[in-house]
Amino acid sequence: MSQIILTGIGDVDDNVRLEKNPDLTIDAGDLLVAIEAAPVNPTDFLLANGWYGVQPEIPSTLGSEGVGRVLEAGSVSNRELVGKRVVILPTYEQGTWSDRVVVPARNVVVVPEDADALQLSMLAINPATAHILLNRYVDLKPGDWIGQNLGNSAVGQIVIALARLAGVRTLSVVRREEAAERLRALGADVVLVDGDDLGERIAEALGGARLRLVLDGAGGTTPGALAGALEFGGTVVSYSSTTGESSPLSLGDLIYREITLRGFWLINWIRNAPRAEIEKTYSELADLVARGVLTVPVEATYALDQYREAFAHARTPGRAGKVLFALTSASA
Ligand SMILES: NC(=O)c1ccc[n+]([C@@H]2O[C@H](COP(=O)([O-])OP(=O)(O)OC[C@H]3O[C@@H](n4cnc5c(N)ncnc54)[C@H](OP(=O)(O)O)[C@@H]3O)[C@@H](O)[C@H]2O)c1
């Protein structure tokens, strides 16, 4: 049994160890889950550094999401879950970088057997985020345009895939030509590389059409350039800032064009949405994963004891896909 443990707030390189004999006591509302796979996400590093919307209690397990199989239930009422494959929701009450983990039963959702484990391990955060970003703020119709930065991130690629399913067209901004080519090969409508004259190039690519929604995961200058192409009263949703800067909109866009700036955090949805909505959303998204409609490229998988290599790899700019922990001991 191994779990990656955060021993102090700060960079994971200096504050993480592998615990070989973790406490796996199962209380009445808990499940014991054998993890099959768990990704390394940008938020995991933010959490370790104390920069996330949730503060870890030290010592803390790490790993925000993952997929696994239920080995034991702490009460008779959850016994029907034993043997089931489940994804673990990012409530930060348990860490998925573990080969066994104790999870409150409310933090899991049952998923299909016939889907790829690596893809399912990435279901809970980014597909749900992309789905809500596309559906909550603007009533999009086939033929509408949306704009986004971070187009080649996992969120961005799922936004493109879900928008295509709905007949919605996407204009994506990335920061490297190689990433742009990869997205175009996947069928993205318009992909632009950030840089000089971005606003003019966006307007030219749209050919007179207007964006109805802008999704901002980068902050800095690109949200302003994308917002310039929004329709009157259009919406920018800020869901992260990889540059560390906020999403400044021009006064002209805010006042004369009545552009709205909204914020989104998935954890609020998980905390507040009715359980039936959460289960329906994940069931529909898991079905798309099982059918191969939603896939996120995987660049590498690691064992838990290779965590230093996994962290370095996950933090390398210009990756072509996600880095995950893939575990082999997930049988009951
Ligand atoms: N609000 C929420 O609830 C929510 C939910 C899910 C995700 N998120 C956030 O959404 C973002 C994307 O997550 P993900 O898992 O999809 O990421 P990911 O697949 O790991 O991709 C990371 C992306 O960030 C880009 N990037 C990294 N540093 C950058 C910088 N300094 N300037 C501009 N771009 C930079 C990378 O570009 P290159 O390929 O060029 O390196 C890549 O496109 C993360 O910040 C994550 O925390 C928020």
mmCIF file with all atom_site columns, N, CA, C and O in Angstrom, residues 160-203:
data_model
loop_
_atom_site.group_PDB
_atom_site.id
_atom_site.type_symbol
_atom_site.label_atom_id
_atom_site.label_alt_id
_atom_site.label_comp_id
_atom_site.label_asym_id
_atom_site.label_entity_id
_atom_site.label_seq_id
_atom_site.pdbx_PDB_ins_code
_atom_site.Cartn_x
_atom_site.Cartn_y
_atom_site.Cartn_z
_atom_site.occupancy
_atom_site.B_iso_or_equiv
_atom_site.pdbx_formal_charge
_atom_site.auth_seq_id
_atom_site.auth_comp_id
_atom_site.auth_asym_id
_atom_site.auth_atom_id
_atom_site.pdbx_PDB_model_num
ATOM 1   N N  . ILE A 1 160 ? -13.647 21.913 -27.354 1.00 0.00 ? 160 ILE A N  1
ATOM 2   C CA . ILE A 1 160 ? -13.748 21.786 -28.818 1.00 0.00 ? 160 ILE A CA 1
ATOM 3   C C  . ILE A 1 160 ? -14.609 20.567 -29.183 1.00 0.00 ? 160 ILE A C  1
ATOM 4   O O  . ILE A 1 160 ? -15.503 20.652 -30.031 1.00 0.00 ? 160 ILE A O  1
ATOM 5   N N  . ALA A 1 161 ? -14.352 19.437 -28.511 1.00 0.00 ? 161 ALA A N  1
ATOM 6   C CA . ALA A 1 161 ? -15.102 18.209 -28.840 1.00 0.00 ? 161 ALA A CA 1
ATOM 7   C C  . ALA A 1 161 ? -16.589 18.369 -28.514 1.00 0.00 ? 161 ALA A C  1
ATOM 8   O O  . ALA A 1 161 ? -17.454 17.986 -29.322 1.00 0.00 ? 161 ALA A O  1
ATOM 9   N N  . LEU A 1 162 ? -16.909 18.938 -27.344 1.00 0.00 ? 162 LEU A N  1
ATOM 10  C CA . LEU A 1 162 ? -18.328 19.091 -26.964 1.00 0.00 ? 162 LEU A CA 1
ATOM 11  C C  . LEU A 1 162 ? -19.022 20.130 -27.847 1.00 0.00 ? 162 LEU A C  1
ATOM 12  O O  . LEU A 1 162 ? -20.203 19.977 -28.202 1.00 0.00 ? 162 LEU A O  1
ATOM 13  N N  . ALA A 1 163 ? -18.297 21.191 -28.195 1.00 0.00 ? 163 ALA A N  1
ATOM 14  C CA . ALA A 1 163 ? -18.887 22.208 -29.070 1.00 0.00 ? 163 ALA A CA 1
ATOM 15  C C  . ALA A 1 163 ? -19.207 21.593 -30.435 1.00 0.00 ? 163 ALA A C  1
ATOM 16  O O  . ALA A 1 163 ? -20.288 21.835 -30.997 1.00 0.00 ? 163 ALA A O  1
ATOM 17  N N  . ARG A 1 164 ? -18.289 20.794 -30.951 1.00 0.00 ? 164 ARG A N  1
ATOM 18  C CA . ARG A 1 164 ? -18.546 20.141 -32.258 1.00 0.00 ? 164 ARG A CA 1
ATOM 19  C C  . ARG A 1 164 ? -19.805 19.285 -32.208 1.00 0.00 ? 164 ARG A C  1
ATOM 20  O O  . ARG A 1 164 ? -20.617 19.289 -33.133 1.00 0.00 ? 164 ARG A O  1
ATOM 21  N N  . LEU A 1 165 ? -19.970 18.550 -31.115 1.00 0.00 ? 165 LEU A N  1
ATOM 22  C CA . LEU A 1 165 ? -21.167 17.708 -30.974 1.00 0.00 ? 165 LEU A CA 1
ATOM 23  C C  . LEU A 1 165 ? -22.439 18.542 -31.042 1.00 0.00 ? 165 LEU A C  1
ATOM 24  O O  . LEU A 1 165 ? -23.471 18.081 -31.535 1.00 0.00 ? 165 LEU A O  1
ATOM 25  N N  . ALA A 1 166 ? -22.353 19.774 -30.520 1.00 0.00 ? 166 ALA A N  1
ATOM 26  C CA . ALA A 1 166 ? -23.528 20.656 -30.476 1.00 0.00 ? 166 ALA A CA 1
ATOM 27  C C  . ALA A 1 166 ? -23.627 21.536 -31.719 1.00 0.00 ? 166 ALA A C  1
ATOM 28  O O  . ALA A 1 166 ? -24.528 22.370 -31.805 1.00 0.00 ? 166 ALA A O  1
ATOM 29  N N  . GLY A 1 167 ? -22.691 21.395 -32.643 1.00 0.00 ? 167 GLY A N  1
ATOM 30  C CA . GLY A 1 167 ? -22.715 22.219 -33.870 1.00 0.00 ? 167 GLY A CA 1
ATOM 31  C C  . GLY A 1 167 ? -22.242 23.644 -33.629 1.00 0.00 ? 167 GLY A C  1
ATOM 32  O O  . GLY A 1 167 ? -22.462 24.525 -34.458 1.00 0.00 ? 167 GLY A O  1
ATOM 33  N N  . VAL A 1 168 ? -21.587 23.861 -32.480 1.00 0.00 ? 168 VAL A N  1
ATOM 34  C CA . VAL A 1 168 ? -21.071 25.204 -32.138 1.00 0.00 ? 168 VAL A CA 1
ATOM 35  C C  . VAL A 1 168 ? -19.625 25.303 -32.632 1.00 0.00 ? 168 VAL A C  1
ATOM 36  O O  . VAL A 1 168 ? -18.847 24.365 -32.485 1.00 0.00 ? 168 VAL A O  1
ATOM 37  N N  . ARG A 1 169 ? -19.283 26.464 -33.216 1.00 0.00 ? 169 ARG A N  1
ATOM 38  C CA . ARG A 1 169 ? -17.946 26.626 -33.786 1.00 0.00 ? 169 ARG A CA 1
ATOM 39  C C  . ARG A 1 169 ? -16.993 27.269 -32.772 1.00 0.00 ? 169 ARG A C  1
ATOM 40  O O  . ARG A 1 169 ? -17.424 28.098 -31.966 1.00 0.00 ? 169 ARG A O  1
ATOM 41  N N  . THR A 1 170 ? -15.721 26.880 -32.853 1.00 0.00 ? 170 THR A N  1
ATOM 42  C CA . THR A 1 170 ? -14.746 27.333 -31.844 1.00 0.00 ? 170 THR A CA 1
ATOM 43  C C  . THR A 1 170 ? -13.599 28.108 -32.488 1.00 0.00 ? 170 THR A C  1
ATOM 44  O O  . THR A 1 170 ? -13.073 27.712 -33.527 1.00 0.00 ? 170 THR A O  1
ATOM 45  N N  . LEU A 1 171 ? -13.228 29.196 -31.834 1.00 0.00 ? 171 LEU A N  1
ATOM 46  C CA . LEU A 1 171 ? -11.994 29.918 -32.169 1.00 0.00 ? 171 LEU A CA 1
ATOM 47  C C  . LEU A 1 171 ? -11.088 29.783 -30.948 1.00 0.00 ? 171 LEU A C  1
ATOM 48  O O  . LEU A 1 171 ? -11.439 30.255 -29.865 1.00 0.00 ? 171 LEU A O  1
ATOM 49  N N  . SER A 1 172 ? -9.984  29.075 -31.116 1.00 0.00 ? 172 SER A N  1
ATOM 50  C CA . SER A 1 172 ? -9.106  28.770 -29.980 1.00 0.00 ? 172 SER A CA 1
ATOM 51  C C  . SER A 1 172 ? -7.779  29.483 -30.141 1.00 0.00 ? 172 SER A C  1
ATOM 52  O O  . SER A 1 172 ? -7.202  29.507 -31.235 1.00 0.00 ? 172 SER A O  1
ATOM 53  N N  . VAL A 1 173 ? -7.268  30.011 -29.039 1.00 0.00 ? 173 VAL A N  1
ATOM 54  C CA . VAL A 1 173 ? -5.950  30.634 -29.023 1.00 0.00 ? 173 VAL A CA 1
ATOM 55  C C  . VAL A 1 173 ? -5.011  29.728 -28.229 1.00 0.00 ? 173 VAL A C  1
ATOM 56  O O  . VAL A 1 173 ? -5.386  29.227 -27.159 1.00 0.00 ? 173 VAL A O  1
ATOM 57  N N  . VAL A 1 174 ? -3.816  29.494 -28.782 1.00 0.00 ? 174 VAL A N  1
ATOM 58  C CA . VAL A 1 174 ? -2.782  28.718 -28.079 1.00 0.00 ? 174 VAL A CA 1
ATOM 59  C C  . VAL A 1 174 ? -1.500  29.546 -28.102 1.00 0.00 ? 174 VAL A C  1
ATOM 60  O O  . VAL A 1 174 ? -1.451  30.601 -28.733 1.00 0.00 ? 174 VAL A O  1
ATOM 61  N N  . ARG A 1 175 ? -0.447  29.056 -27.435 1.00 0.00 ? 175 ARG A N  1
ATOM 62  C CA . ARG A 1 175 ? 0.774   29.878 -27.410 1.00 0.00 ? 175 ARG A CA 1
ATOM 63  C C  . ARG A 1 175 ? 1.903   29.305 -28.252 1.00 0.00 ? 175 ARG A C  1
ATOM 64  O O  . ARG A 1 175 ? 3.009   29.803 -28.208 1.00 0.00 ? 175 ARG A O  1
ATOM 65  N N  . ARG A 1 176 ? 1.636   28.205 -29.003 1.00 0.00 ? 176 ARG A N  1
ATOM 66  C CA . ARG A 1 176 ? 2.696   27.600 -29.829 1.00 0.00 ? 176 ARG A CA 1
ATOM 67  C C  . ARG A 1 176 ? 2.086   27.115 -31.138 1.00 0.00 ? 176 ARG A C  1
ATOM 68  O O  . ARG A 1 176 ? 0.971   26.561 -31.146 1.00 0.00 ? 176 ARG A O  1
ATOM 69  N N  . GLU A 1 177 ? 2.838   27.272 -32.236 1.00 0.00 ? 177 GLU A N  1
ATOM 70  C CA . GLU A 1 177 ? 2.345   26.828 -33.542 1.00 0.00 ? 177 GLU A CA 1
ATOM 71  C C  . GLU A 1 177 ? 2.131   25.303 -33.567 1.00 0.00 ? 177 GLU A C  1
ATOM 72  O O  . GLU A 1 177 ? 1.163   24.809 -34.145 1.00 0.00 ? 177 GLU A O  1
ATOM 73  N N  . GLU A 1 178 ? 3.021   24.564 -32.905 1.00 0.00 ? 178 GLU A N  1
ATOM 74  C CA . GLU A 1 178 ? 2.899   23.094 -32.886 1.00 0.00 ? 178 GLU A CA 1
ATOM 75  C C  . GLU A 1 178 ? 1.552   22.673 -32.265 1.00 0.00 ? 178 GLU A C  1
ATOM 76  O O  . GLU A 1 178 ? 0.879   21.756 -32.749 1.00 0.00 ? 178 GLU A O  1
ATOM 77  N N  . ALA A 1 179 ? 1.180   23.372 -31.193 1.00 0.00 ? 179 ALA A N  1
ATOM 78  C CA . ALA A 1 179 ? -0.105  23.062 -30.543 1.00 0.00 ? 179 ALA A CA 1
ATOM 79  C C  . ALA A 1 179 ? -1.260  23.425 -31.474 1.00 0.00 ? 179 ALA A C  1
ATOM 80  O O  . ALA A 1 179 ? -2.273  22.711 -31.533 1.00 0.00 ? 179 ALA A O  1
ATOM 81  N N  . ALA A 1 180 ? -1.102  24.517 -32.213 1.00 0.00 ? 180 ALA A N  1
ATOM 82  C CA . ALA A 1 180 ? -2.158  24.932 -33.155 1.00 0.00 ? 180 ALA A CA 1
ATOM 83  C C  . ALA A 1 180 ? -2.348  23.865 -34.230 1.00 0.00 ? 180 ALA A C  1
ATOM 84  O O  . ALA A 1 180 ? -3.485  23.485 -34.558 1.00 0.00 ? 180 ALA A O  1
ATOM 85  N N  . GLU A 1 181 ? -1.243  23.348 -34.749 1.00 0.00 ? 181 GLU A N  1
ATOM 86  C CA . GLU A 1 181 ? -1.342  22.328 -35.811 1.00 0.00 ? 181 GLU A CA 1
ATOM 87  C C  . GLU A 1 181 ? -2.034  21.077 -35.295 1.00 0.00 ? 181 GLU A C  1
ATOM 88  O O  . GLU A 1 181 ? -2.849  20.474 -35.979 1.00 0.00 ? 181 GLU A O  1
ATOM 89  N N  . ARG A 1 182 ? -1.703  20.708 -34.050 1.00 0.00 ? 182 ARG A N  1
ATOM 90  C CA . ARG A 1 182 ? -2.321  19.509 -33.474 1.00 0.00 ? 182 ARG A CA 1
ATOM 91  C C  . ARG A 1 182 ? -3.841  19.687 -33.343 1.00 0.00 ? 182 ARG A C  1
ATOM 92  O O  . ARG A 1 182 ? -4.620  18.795 -33.640 1.00 0.00 ? 182 ARG A O  1
ATOM 93  N N  . LEU A 1 183 ? -4.256  20.885 -32.911 1.00 0.00 ? 183 LEU A N  1
ATOM 94  C CA . LEU A 1 183 ? -5.699  21.124 -32.761 1.00 0.00 ? 183 LEU A CA 1
ATOM 95  C C  . LEU A 1 183 ? -6.405  21.151 -34.109 1.00 0.00 ? 183 LEU A C  1
ATOM 96  O O  . LEU A 1 183 ? -7.515  20.630 -34.251 1.00 0.00 ? 183 LEU A O  1
ATOM 97  N N  . ARG A 1 184 ? -5.749  21.768 -35.100 1.00 0.00 ? 184 ARG A N  1
ATOM 98  C CA . ARG A 1 184 ? -6.369  21.805 -36.449 1.00 0.00 ? 184 ARG A CA 1
ATOM 99  C C  . ARG A 1 184 ? -6.537  20.375 -36.963 1.00 0.00 ? 184 ARG A C  1
ATOM 100 O O  . ARG A 1 184 ? -7.572  20.037 -37.549 1.00 0.00 ? 184 ARG A O  1
ATOM 101 N N  . ALA A 1 185 ? -5.534  19.523 -36.711 1.00 0.00 ? 185 ALA A N  1
ATOM 102 C CA . ALA A 1 185 ? -5.619  18.134 -37.177 1.00 0.00 ? 185 ALA A CA 1
ATOM 103 C C  . ALA A 1 185 ? -6.772  17.400 -36.495 1.00 0.00 ? 185 ALA A C  1
ATOM 104 O O  . ALA A 1 185 ? -7.342  16.457 -37.051 1.00 0.00 ? 185 ALA A O  1
ATOM 105 N N  . LEU A 1 186 ? -7.130  17.854 -35.288 1.00 0.00 ? 186 LEU A N  1
ATOM 106 C CA . LEU A 1 186 ? -8.258  17.226 -34.564 1.00 0.00 ? 186 LEU A CA 1
ATOM 107 C C  . LEU A 1 186 ? -9.603  17.768 -35.026 1.00 0.00 ? 186 LEU A C  1
ATOM 108 O O  . LEU A 1 186 ? -10.650 17.339 -34.553 1.00 0.00 ? 186 LEU A O  1
ATOM 109 N N  . GLY A 1 187 ? -9.563  18.771 -35.918 1.00 0.00 ? 187 GLY A N  1
ATOM 110 C CA . GLY A 1 187 ? -10.822 19.282 -36.464 1.00 0.00 ? 187 GLY A CA 1
ATOM 111 C C  . GLY A 1 187 ? -11.314 20.559 -35.823 1.00 0.00 ? 187 GLY A C  1
ATOM 112 O O  . GLY A 1 187 ? -12.482 20.930 -36.009 1.00 0.00 ? 187 GLY A O  1
ATOM 113 N N  . ALA A 1 188 ? -10.440 21.257 -35.063 1.00 0.00 ? 188 ALA A N  1
ATOM 114 C CA . ALA A 1 188 ? -10.872 22.538 -34.478 1.00 0.00 ? 188 ALA A CA 1
ATOM 115 C C  . ALA A 1 188 ? -11.147 23.526 -35.609 1.00 0.00 ? 188 ALA A C  1
ATOM 116 O O  . ALA A 1 188 ? -10.475 23.510 -36.636 1.00 0.00 ? 188 ALA A O  1
ATOM 117 N N  . ASP A 1 189 ? -12.134 24.412 -35.426 1.00 0.00 ? 189 ASP A N  1
ATOM 118 C CA . ASP A 1 189 ? -12.544 25.303 -36.524 1.00 0.00 ? 189 ASP A CA 1
ATOM 119 C C  . ASP A 1 189 ? -11.465 26.331 -36.843 1.00 0.00 ? 189 ASP A C  1
ATOM 120 O O  . ASP A 1 189 ? -10.972 26.400 -37.956 1.00 0.00 ? 189 ASP A O  1
ATOM 121 N N  . VAL A 1 190 ? -11.139 27.188 -35.870 1.00 0.00 ? 190 VAL A N  1
ATOM 122 C CA . VAL A 1 190 ? -10.089 28.195 -36.073 1.00 0.00 ? 190 VAL A CA 1
ATOM 123 C C  . VAL A 1 190 ? -9.140  28.117 -34.891 1.00 0.00 ? 190 VAL A C  1
ATOM 124 O O  . VAL A 1 190 ? -9.585  28.078 -33.735 1.00 0.00 ? 190 VAL A O  1
ATOM 125 N N  . VAL A 1 191 ? -7.842  28.068 -35.179 1.00 0.00 ? 191 VAL A N  1
ATOM 126 C CA . VAL A 1 191 ? -6.845  28.074 -34.102 1.00 0.00 ? 191 VAL A CA 1
ATOM 127 C C  . VAL A 1 191 ? -5.816  29.145 -34.428 1.00 0.00 ? 191 VAL A C  1
ATOM 128 O O  . VAL A 1 191 ? -5.250  29.158 -35.537 1.00 0.00 ? 191 VAL A O  1
ATOM 129 N N  . LEU A 1 192 ? -5.587  30.067 -33.504 1.00 0.00 ? 192 LEU A N  1
ATOM 130 C CA . LEU A 1 192 ? -4.629  31.150 -33.692 1.00 0.00 ? 192 LEU A CA 1
ATOM 131 C C  . LEU A 1 192 ? -3.555  31.059 -32.613 1.00 0.00 ? 192 LEU A C  1
ATOM 132 O O  . LEU A 1 192 ? -3.837  30.660 -31.483 1.00 0.00 ? 192 LEU A O  1
ATOM 133 N N  . VAL A 1 193 ? -2.343  31.466 -32.991 1.00 0.00 ? 193 VAL A N  1
ATOM 134 C CA . VAL A 1 193 ? -1.258  31.510 -32.012 1.00 0.00 ? 193 VAL A CA 1
ATOM 135 C C  . VAL A 1 193 ? -1.211  32.908 -31.417 1.00 0.00 ? 193 VAL A C  1
ATOM 136 O O  . VAL A 1 193 ? -1.261  33.907 -32.159 1.00 0.00 ? 193 VAL A O  1
ATOM 137 N N  . ASP A 1 194 ? -1.152  32.992 -30.102 1.00 0.00 ? 194 ASP A N  1
ATOM 138 C CA . ASP A 1 194 ? -1.112  34.284 -29.402 1.00 0.00 ? 194 ASP A CA 1
ATOM 139 C C  . ASP A 1 194 ? 0.082   35.095 -29.918 1.00 0.00 ? 194 ASP A C  1
ATOM 140 O O  . ASP A 1 194 ? 1.102   34.536 -30.302 1.00 0.00 ? 194 ASP A O  1
ATOM 141 N N  . GLY A 1 195 ? -0.056  36.401 -29.909 1.00 0.00 ? 195 GLY A N  1
ATOM 142 C CA . GLY A 1 195 ? 1.055   37.253 -30.359 1.00 0.00 ? 195 GLY A CA 1
ATOM 143 C C  . GLY A 1 195 ? 0.526   38.581 -30.863 1.00 0.00 ? 195 GLY A C  1
ATOM 144 O O  . GLY A 1 195 ? -0.612  38.969 -30.547 1.00 0.00 ? 195 GLY A O  1
ATOM 145 N N  . ASP A 1 196 ? 1.348   39.251 -31.660 1.00 0.00 ? 196 ASP A N  1
ATOM 146 C CA . ASP A 1 196 ? 0.989   40.580 -32.164 1.00 0.00 ? 196 ASP A CA 1
ATOM 147 C C  . ASP A 1 196 ? -0.320  40.528 -32.947 1.00 0.00 ? 196 ASP A C  1
ATOM 148 O O  . ASP A 1 196 ? -0.625  39.537 -33.615 1.00 0.00 ? 196 ASP A O  1
ATOM 149 N N  . ASP A 1 197 ? -1.062  41.615 -32.851 1.00 0.00 ? 197 ASP A N  1
ATOM 150 C CA . ASP A 1 197 ? -2.287  41.788 -33.651 1.00 0.00 ? 197 ASP A CA 1
ATOM 151 C C  . ASP A 1 197 ? -3.312  40.679 -33.435 1.00 0.00 ? 197 ASP A C  1
ATOM 152 O O  . ASP A 1 197 ? -4.079  40.359 -34.355 1.00 0.00 ? 197 ASP A O  1
ATOM 153 N N  . LEU A 1 198 ? -3.333  40.077 -32.242 1.00 0.00 ? 198 LEU A N  1
ATOM 154 C CA . LEU A 1 198 ? -4.273  38.963 -32.031 1.00 0.00 ? 198 LEU A CA 1
ATOM 155 C C  . LEU A 1 198 ? -5.714  39.415 -32.272 1.00 0.00 ? 198 LEU A C  1
ATOM 156 O O  . LEU A 1 198 ? -6.487  38.703 -32.932 1.00 0.00 ? 198 LEU A O  1
ATOM 157 N N  . GLY A 1 199 ? -6.071  40.618 -31.783 1.00 0.00 ? 199 GLY A N  1
ATOM 158 C CA . GLY A 1 199 ? -7.448  41.101 -31.955 1.00 0.00 ? 199 GLY A CA 1
ATOM 159 C C  . GLY A 1 199 ? -7.822  41.205 -33.418 1.00 0.00 ? 199 GLY A C  1
ATOM 160 O O  . GLY A 1 199 ? -8.922  40.773 -33.829 1.00 0.00 ? 199 GLY A O  1
ATOM 161 N N  . GLU A 1 200 ? -6.919  41.747 -34.239 1.00 0.00 ? 200 GLU A N  1
ATOM 162 C CA . GLU A 1 200 ? -7.194  41.880 -35.683 1.00 0.00 ? 200 GLU A CA 1
ATOM 163 C C  . GLU A 1 200 ? -7.314  40.511 -36.338 1.00 0.00 ? 200 GLU A C  1
ATOM 164 O O  . GLU A 1 200 ? -8.194  40.275 -37.171 1.00 0.00 ? 200 GLU A O  1
ATOM 165 N N  . ARG A 1 201 ? -6.435  39.584 -35.943 1.00 0.00 ? 201 ARG A N  1
ATOM 166 C CA . ARG A 1 201 ? -6.481  38.246 -36.558 1.00 0.00 ? 201 ARG A CA 1
ATOM 167 C C  . ARG A 1 201 ? -7.759  37.498 -36.145 1.00 0.00 ? 201 ARG A C  1
ATOM 168 O O  . ARG A 1 201 ? -8.313  36.730 -36.929 1.00 0.00 ? 201 ARG A O  1
ATOM 169 N N  . ILE A 1 202 ? -8.231  37.742 -34.924 1.00 0.00 ? 202 ILE A N  1
ATOM 170 C CA . ILE A 1 202 ? -9.493  37.120 -34.494 1.00 0.00 ? 202 ILE A CA 1
ATOM 171 C C  . ILE A 1 202 ? -10.639 37.647 -35.365 1.00 0.00 ? 202 ILE A C  1
ATOM 172 O O  . ILE A 1 202 ? -11.448 36.868 -35.899 1.00 0.00 ? 202 ILE A O  1
ATOM 173 N N  . ALA A 1 203 ? -10.686 38.986 -35.520 1.00 0.00 ? 203 ALA A N  1
ATOM 174 C CA . ALA A 1 203 ? -11.767 39.598 -36.314 1.00 0.00 ? 203 ALA A CA 1
ATOM 175 C C  . ALA A 1 203 ? -11.730 39.075 -37.746 1.00 0.00 ? 203 ALA A C  1
ATOM 176 O O  . ALA A 1 203 ? -12.778 38.731 -38.334 1.00 0.00 ? 203 ALA A O  1
#
